[in-house]
XYZ file of C-alpha atoms in Angstrom:
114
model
C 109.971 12.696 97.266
C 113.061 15.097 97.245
C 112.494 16.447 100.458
C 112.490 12.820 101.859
C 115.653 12.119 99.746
C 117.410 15.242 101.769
C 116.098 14.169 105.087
C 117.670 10.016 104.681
C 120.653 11.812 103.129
C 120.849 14.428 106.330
C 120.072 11.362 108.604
C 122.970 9.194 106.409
C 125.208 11.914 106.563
C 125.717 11.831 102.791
C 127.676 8.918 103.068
C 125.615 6.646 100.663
C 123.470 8.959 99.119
C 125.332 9.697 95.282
C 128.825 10.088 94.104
C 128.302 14.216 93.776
C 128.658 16.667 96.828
C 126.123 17.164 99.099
C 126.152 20.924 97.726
C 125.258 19.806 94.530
C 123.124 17.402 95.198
C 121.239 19.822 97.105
C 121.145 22.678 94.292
C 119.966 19.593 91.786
C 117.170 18.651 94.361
C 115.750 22.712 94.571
C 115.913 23.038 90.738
C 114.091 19.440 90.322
C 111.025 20.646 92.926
C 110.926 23.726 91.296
C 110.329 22.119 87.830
C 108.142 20.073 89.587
C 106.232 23.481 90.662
C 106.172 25.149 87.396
C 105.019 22.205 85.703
C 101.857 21.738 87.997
C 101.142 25.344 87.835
C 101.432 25.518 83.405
C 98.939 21.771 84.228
C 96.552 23.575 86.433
C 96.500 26.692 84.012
C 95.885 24.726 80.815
C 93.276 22.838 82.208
C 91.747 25.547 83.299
C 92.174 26.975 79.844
C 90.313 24.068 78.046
C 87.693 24.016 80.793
C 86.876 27.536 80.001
C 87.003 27.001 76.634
C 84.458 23.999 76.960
C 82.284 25.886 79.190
C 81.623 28.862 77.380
C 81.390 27.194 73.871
C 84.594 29.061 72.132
C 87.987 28.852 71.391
C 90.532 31.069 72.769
C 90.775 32.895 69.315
C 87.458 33.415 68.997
C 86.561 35.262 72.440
C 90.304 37.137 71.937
C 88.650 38.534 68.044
C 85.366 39.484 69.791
C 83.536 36.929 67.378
C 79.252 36.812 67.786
C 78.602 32.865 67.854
C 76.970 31.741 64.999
C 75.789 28.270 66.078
C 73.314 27.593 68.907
C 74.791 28.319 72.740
C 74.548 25.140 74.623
C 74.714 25.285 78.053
C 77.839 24.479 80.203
C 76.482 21.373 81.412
C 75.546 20.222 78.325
C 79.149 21.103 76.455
C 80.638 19.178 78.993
C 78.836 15.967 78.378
C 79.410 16.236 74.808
C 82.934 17.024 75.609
C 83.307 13.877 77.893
C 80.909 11.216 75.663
C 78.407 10.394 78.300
C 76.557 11.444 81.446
C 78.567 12.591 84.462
C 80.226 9.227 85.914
C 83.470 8.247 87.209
C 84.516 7.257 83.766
C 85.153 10.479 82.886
C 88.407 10.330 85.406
C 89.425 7.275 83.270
C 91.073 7.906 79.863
C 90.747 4.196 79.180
C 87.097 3.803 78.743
C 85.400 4.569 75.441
C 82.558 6.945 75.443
C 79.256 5.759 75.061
C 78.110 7.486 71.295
C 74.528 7.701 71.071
C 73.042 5.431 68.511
C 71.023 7.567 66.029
C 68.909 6.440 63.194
C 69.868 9.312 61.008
C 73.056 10.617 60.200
C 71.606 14.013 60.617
C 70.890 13.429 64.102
C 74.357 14.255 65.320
C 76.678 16.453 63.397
C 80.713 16.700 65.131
C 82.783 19.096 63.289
C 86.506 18.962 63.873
């Protein structure tokens, strides 16, 4: 979007394009995409982060302190559905579904500790 705001304002000749300077409006522009930039790259490295995390059955503190898991390893497929509620589906794209919780007929069945 800000390089298409620089190329109507090149084609308008920065005639009706803000009250500032072209110069500044310019330097505003570059800082604003390269917010834009670090913000998508600390996005892509977080979820990355809690994927890992997910995957592998840890916390970050736990695999930086070297700690042996004491619970049962489940597998990455398996964390991941527990993570997400249900089987794989689209709904998992969707933050405004509810996940489907397993009815169980004893309260032993399923144990969540948070």
């Amino acid at each position: 979007m800000s390089v298409m705001h620089i190329v109507t304002c090149l084609k308008a000749d920065w005639k009706d394009c803000t009250h500032y300077n072209p110069a500044a409006q310019t330097v505003f522009l570059i800082f604003l995409m390269f917010e834009g930039i670090l913000f998508g790259i600390f996005t892509a490295i977080m979820c990355g982060s809690q994927l890992y995390a997910v995957c592998t059955d840890e916390t970050g503190i736990e695999s930086l302190k070297n700690e042996v898991p004491t619970w049962e390893q489940k597998t990455k497929w398996r964390s991941l559905q527990e993570t997400f509620g249900s089987v794989f589906s689209i709904h998992w794209f969707n933050p405004f579904i509810n996940p489907v919780i397993p009815q169980v007929s004893d309260i032993e069945g399923i144990l969540y500790t948070v």
